[in-house]
Amino acid sequence: QVQLAQSGGGLVQAGASLTLTCTASGRASGNIAMAWFRQAPGKERALLTAVSMRGGSAYYADSVKGRFTISRDIARKTVHLQMDNLSPEDTAVYTCAAKLSGEKEYIYWGQGSQVTVAS
């Protein structure tokens, strides 16, 4: 099992920046991929960005490319999501996720963090 603990989130004004953090524990090793998803009211959950804890480049969805940045601390099994130039359309519950190498689906989930962007 892999446990994920999130921190960050809250209410910000449009144009502001916010950082979310997710730390993996338990069975987590370097052989995992970690990602950030979000779900806005009335919408399906969407993958925003993902990165392997082994290294390599990150994936970004077009909706956040250039504004959001995922960074990793491999030793601490931690990823950060830096979100810049936030808009009200970014209001959602943000959840980190992990999967073991070879798994197709993300099966380990954080507790979710509400991000609300006021206009």
XYZ file of N, CA and C in Angstrom:
357
model
N 0.832 -1.196 0.000
C 0.000 0.000 0.000
C 0.865 1.243 0.000
N 0.350 2.261 -0.634
C 0.994 3.570 -0.653
C 0.030 4.564 -0.044
N 0.502 5.326 0.901
C -0.312 6.381 1.488
C 0.177 7.733 0.972
N -0.765 8.612 0.693
C -0.457 9.947 0.193
C -1.039 10.986 1.138
N -0.207 11.919 1.516
C -0.644 13.009 2.393
C -0.451 14.329 1.670
N -1.533 15.090 1.544
C -1.509 16.372 0.851
C -1.520 17.522 1.826
N -0.990 18.640 1.359
C -1.122 19.892 2.099
C -1.207 21.030 1.090
N -1.739 22.132 1.568
C -1.909 23.291 0.702
C -3.356 23.440 0.281
N -3.609 24.432 -0.528
C -4.954 24.738 -0.972
C -5.493 25.946 -0.238
N -6.724 26.314 -0.573
C -7.357 27.438 0.088
C -7.976 28.402 -0.895
N -8.231 29.601 -0.402
C -8.894 30.646 -1.187
C -7.867 31.709 -1.588
N -7.813 32.004 -2.878
C -6.908 33.035 -3.379
C -7.645 33.910 -4.378
N -7.051 35.038 -4.682
C -7.599 35.932 -5.692
C -7.076 35.552 -7.065
N -7.820 35.903 -8.087
C -7.387 35.654 -9.456
C -6.021 36.283 -9.696
N -5.166 35.556 -10.402
C -3.820 36.032 -10.670
C -2.791 35.587 -9.646
N -3.260 35.065 -8.536
C -2.348 34.644 -7.473
C -1.718 33.295 -7.789
N -0.780 32.916 -6.935
C -0.122 31.616 -7.028
C -0.399 30.799 -5.777
N -0.303 29.491 -5.938
C -0.554 28.590 -4.826
C 0.252 27.323 -5.060
N 0.721 26.711 -3.972
C 1.483 25.474 -4.082
C 0.819 24.379 -3.262
N 0.671 23.225 -3.879
C 0.189 22.032 -3.202
C 1.341 21.060 -3.054
N 1.325 20.290 -1.975
C 2.385 19.326 -1.708
C 1.775 17.962 -1.420
N 2.436 16.918 -1.892
C 1.967 15.554 -1.670
C 3.168 14.675 -1.352
N 3.086 13.948 -0.245
C 4.168 13.068 0.183
C 3.681 11.633 0.244
N 4.454 10.745 -0.347
C 4.105 9.324 -0.360
C 4.829 8.593 0.753
N 4.161 7.601 1.305
C 4.764 6.763 2.331
C 4.230 5.348 2.168
N 4.694 4.460 3.047
C 4.261 3.070 2.967
C 5.132 2.324 1.983
N 4.495 1.713 1.016
C 5.195 0.893 0.043
C 5.884 1.736 -1.027
N 5.738 3.063 -0.888
C 6.286 3.950 -1.898
C 7.790 3.786 -2.000
N 8.275 3.703 -3.206
C 9.704 3.652 -3.458
C 9.968 4.533 -4.667
N 11.156 4.460 -5.204
C 11.426 5.237 -6.398
C 10.677 4.721 -7.593
N 10.023 3.590 -7.458
C 9.392 2.935 -8.583
C 7.915 3.309 -8.696
N 7.607 4.589 -8.473
C 6.229 5.033 -8.575
C 6.158 6.263 -9.449
N 4.979 6.507 -9.956
C 4.672 7.751 -10.647
C 3.659 8.499 -9.809
N 3.778 9.802 -9.768
C 2.842 10.628 -8.996
C 2.228 11.667 -9.914
N 1.016 12.026 -9.601
C 0.274 12.910 -10.486
C -0.657 13.795 -9.681
N -1.148 14.827 -10.334
C -2.171 15.699 -9.768
C -3.388 15.674 -10.689
N -4.537 15.510 -10.073
C -5.824 15.576 -10.754
C -6.623 16.717 -10.127
N -7.646 17.137 -10.838
C -8.606 18.062 -10.234
C -10.009 17.747 -10.736
N -10.966 18.086 -9.902
C -12.363 17.912 -10.269
C -13.126 19.159 -9.886
N -13.634 19.831 -10.894
C -14.441 21.017 -10.687
C -15.902 20.610 -10.531
N -16.706 21.450 -9.900
C -18.129 21.122 -9.725
C -18.803 20.811 -11.057
N -19.480 19.681 -11.123
C -20.199 19.303 -12.321
C -19.340 18.766 -13.442
N -18.050 18.597 -13.186
C -17.149 18.095 -14.230
C -16.472 16.810 -13.782
N -15.932 16.072 -14.738
C -15.208 14.862 -14.418
C -13.811 15.200 -13.914
N -13.261 14.270 -13.178
C -11.892 14.426 -12.707
C -10.945 14.401 -13.899
N -9.974 15.301 -13.884
C -9.060 15.432 -15.007
C -7.615 15.360 -14.530
N -6.795 14.671 -15.304
C -5.363 14.610 -15.027
C -4.718 15.920 -15.467
N -3.939 16.503 -14.569
C -3.274 17.760 -14.863
C -1.812 17.573 -15.228
N -1.113 16.799 -14.423
C 0.320 16.627 -14.600
C 0.763 15.356 -13.910
N 1.830 14.758 -14.416
C 2.332 13.520 -13.842
C 3.840 13.447 -14.049
N 4.485 12.734 -13.136
C 5.933 12.597 -13.225
C 6.357 11.281 -12.591
N 7.385 10.671 -13.144
C 7.936 9.466 -12.546
C 8.937 9.853 -11.469
N 8.910 9.126 -10.372
C 9.872 9.404 -9.312
C 11.237 8.795 -9.630
N 11.336 8.157 -10.781
C 12.629 7.666 -11.252
C 13.403 8.754 -11.976
N 12.681 9.770 -12.437
C 13.306 10.814 -13.228
C 12.589 10.988 -14.536
N 13.132 11.803 -15.409
C 12.514 12.054 -16.694
C 11.617 13.269 -16.664
N 11.083 13.595 -17.808
C 10.275 14.794 -17.933
C 8.842 14.546 -17.465
N 8.164 15.634 -17.185
C 6.791 15.563 -16.701
C 5.805 15.699 -17.851
N 4.604 15.201 -17.595
C 3.491 15.395 -18.517
C 2.619 16.523 -17.993
N 2.117 17.357 -18.902
C 1.185 18.414 -18.536
C -0.005 18.400 -19.486
N -1.185 18.546 -18.935
C -2.368 18.746 -19.764
C -2.314 20.139 -20.383
N -2.897 20.275 -21.549
C -2.874 21.566 -22.239
C -3.482 22.681 -21.386
N -4.453 22.332 -20.572
C -5.155 23.347 -19.791
C -4.274 24.028 -18.758
N -3.175 23.402 -18.384
C -2.318 23.977 -17.344
C -0.888 24.205 -17.809
N -0.588 23.805 -19.011
C 0.775 23.932 -19.523
C 1.188 25.397 -19.524
N 2.341 25.674 -18.943
C 2.838 27.034 -18.873
C 2.435 27.780 -17.611
N 1.434 27.285 -16.897
C 1.004 27.939 -15.648
C 1.271 27.086 -14.424
N 1.186 25.775 -14.576
C 1.398 24.861 -13.461
C 2.727 24.139 -13.657
N 3.421 23.890 -12.556
C 4.699 23.184 -12.604
C 4.734 22.129 -11.517
N 5.058 20.913 -11.902
C 5.230 19.848 -10.920
C 6.725 19.688 -10.672
N 7.090 19.587 -9.421
C 8.477 19.326 -9.075
C 8.522 18.155 -8.099
N 9.630 17.478 -8.035
C 9.720 16.290 -7.199
C 10.958 16.349 -6.328
N 10.820 15.783 -5.155
C 11.931 15.545 -4.246
C 11.974 14.034 -4.076
N 12.847 13.391 -4.829
C 12.842 11.938 -4.856
C 13.180 11.356 -3.497
N 14.133 11.938 -2.822
C 14.545 11.414 -1.511
C 13.401 11.469 -0.504
N 12.599 12.515 -0.578
C 11.479 12.680 0.356
C 10.170 12.112 -0.194
N 10.206 11.550 -1.415
C 9.002 10.981 -2.042
C 7.880 12.014 -2.053
N 8.245 13.203 -2.449
C 7.323 14.333 -2.397
C 7.247 15.023 -3.745
N 6.054 15.428 -4.113
C 5.873 16.273 -5.287
C 5.152 17.545 -4.859
N 5.486 18.614 -5.569
C 4.842 19.896 -5.343
C 4.173 20.314 -6.647
N 3.031 20.959 -6.510
C 2.361 21.523 -7.673
C 2.320 23.033 -7.483
N 3.122 23.729 -8.261
C 3.148 25.185 -8.235
C 2.151 25.679 -9.268
N 1.175 26.443 -8.813
C 0.118 26.942 -9.700
C 0.202 28.463 -9.761
N 0.439 28.980 -10.934
C 0.600 30.418 -11.131
C -0.543 30.982 -11.962
N -0.739 32.274 -11.792
C -1.747 32.991 -12.574
C -3.094 32.264 -12.538
N -3.547 31.980 -11.340
C -4.795 31.250 -11.177
C -5.993 32.088 -11.605
N -6.990 31.395 -12.145
C -8.231 32.041 -12.540
C -9.404 31.315 -11.891
N -10.581 31.932 -11.865
C -11.745 31.250 -11.270
C -12.014 29.885 -11.902
N -11.620 29.695 -13.152
C -11.816 28.404 -13.818
C -10.944 27.298 -13.218
N -9.979 27.674 -12.418
C -9.133 26.685 -11.753
C -9.728 26.211 -10.435
N -10.846 26.765 -10.046
C -11.506 26.340 -8.816
C -11.917 24.882 -8.919
N -11.446 24.069 -7.974
C -11.702 22.630 -8.019
C -11.125 21.981 -6.766
N -11.421 20.697 -6.616
C -10.732 19.874 -5.627
C -9.534 19.235 -6.324
N -8.361 19.471 -5.767
C -7.117 18.951 -6.330
C -6.671 17.756 -5.506
N -6.349 16.675 -6.192
C -5.990 15.437 -5.518
C -4.730 14.855 -6.128
N -3.802 14.482 -5.272
C -2.620 13.799 -5.784
C -2.892 12.307 -5.862
N -2.167 11.650 -6.733
C -2.362 10.219 -6.952
C -1.025 9.566 -7.252
N -0.978 8.260 -7.067
C 0.250 7.514 -7.344
C -0.095 6.151 -7.915
N 0.850 5.620 -8.667
C 0.731 4.257 -9.156
C 2.121 3.641 -9.182
N 2.143 2.352 -9.028
C 3.409 1.645 -9.104
C 3.784 1.439 -10.562
N 5.063 1.320 -10.808
C 5.534 1.105 -12.166
C 4.866 -0.140 -12.747
N 4.363 -0.023 -13.952
C 3.698 -1.143 -14.598
C 2.199 -1.111 -14.464
N 1.692 -0.365 -13.509
C 0.237 -0.234 -13.364
C -0.279 0.805 -14.350
N -1.453 0.532 -14.905
C -2.036 1.465 -15.863
C -2.765 2.599 -15.167
N -3.420 2.289 -14.094
C -4.273 3.265 -13.433
C -3.643 3.756 -12.128
N -3.987 4.992 -11.810
C -3.614 5.517 -10.499
C -4.592 4.945 -9.479
N -4.066 4.248 -8.516
C -4.946 3.576 -7.556
C -4.769 4.076 -6.132
N -3.766 4.909 -5.919
C -3.556 5.473 -4.596
C -3.868 6.970 -4.673
N -4.653 7.430 -3.697
C -5.162 8.801 -3.763
C -4.954 9.544 -2.457
N -4.650 10.829 -2.585
C -4.603 11.690 -1.426
C -6.004 12.067 -0.987
N -6.068 12.915 0.035
C -7.370 13.256 0.614
C -8.071 14.378 -0.127
N -7.378 15.035 -1.047
C -7.985 16.130 -1.803
C -7.849 17.461 -1.081
N -7.679 18.505 -1.863
C -7.562 19.860 -1.317
C -8.432 20.807 -2.138
N -9.236 21.589 -1.462
C -10.066 22.555 -2.169
C -9.232 23.776 -2.529
N -9.296 24.163 -3.782
C -8.688 25.412 -4.247
C -9.813 26.260 -4.821
N -9.979 27.422 -4.270
C -11.008 28.343 -4.737
C -10.348 29.641 -5.162
N -10.631 30.044 -6.394
C -10.046 31.269 -6.929
C -11.163 32.280 -7.124
N -11.071 33.371 -6.404
C -12.085 34.422 -6.472
C -11.716 35.437 -7.550
N -12.731 35.949 -8.216
C -12.481 36.920 -9.286
C -12.366 38.330 -8.734
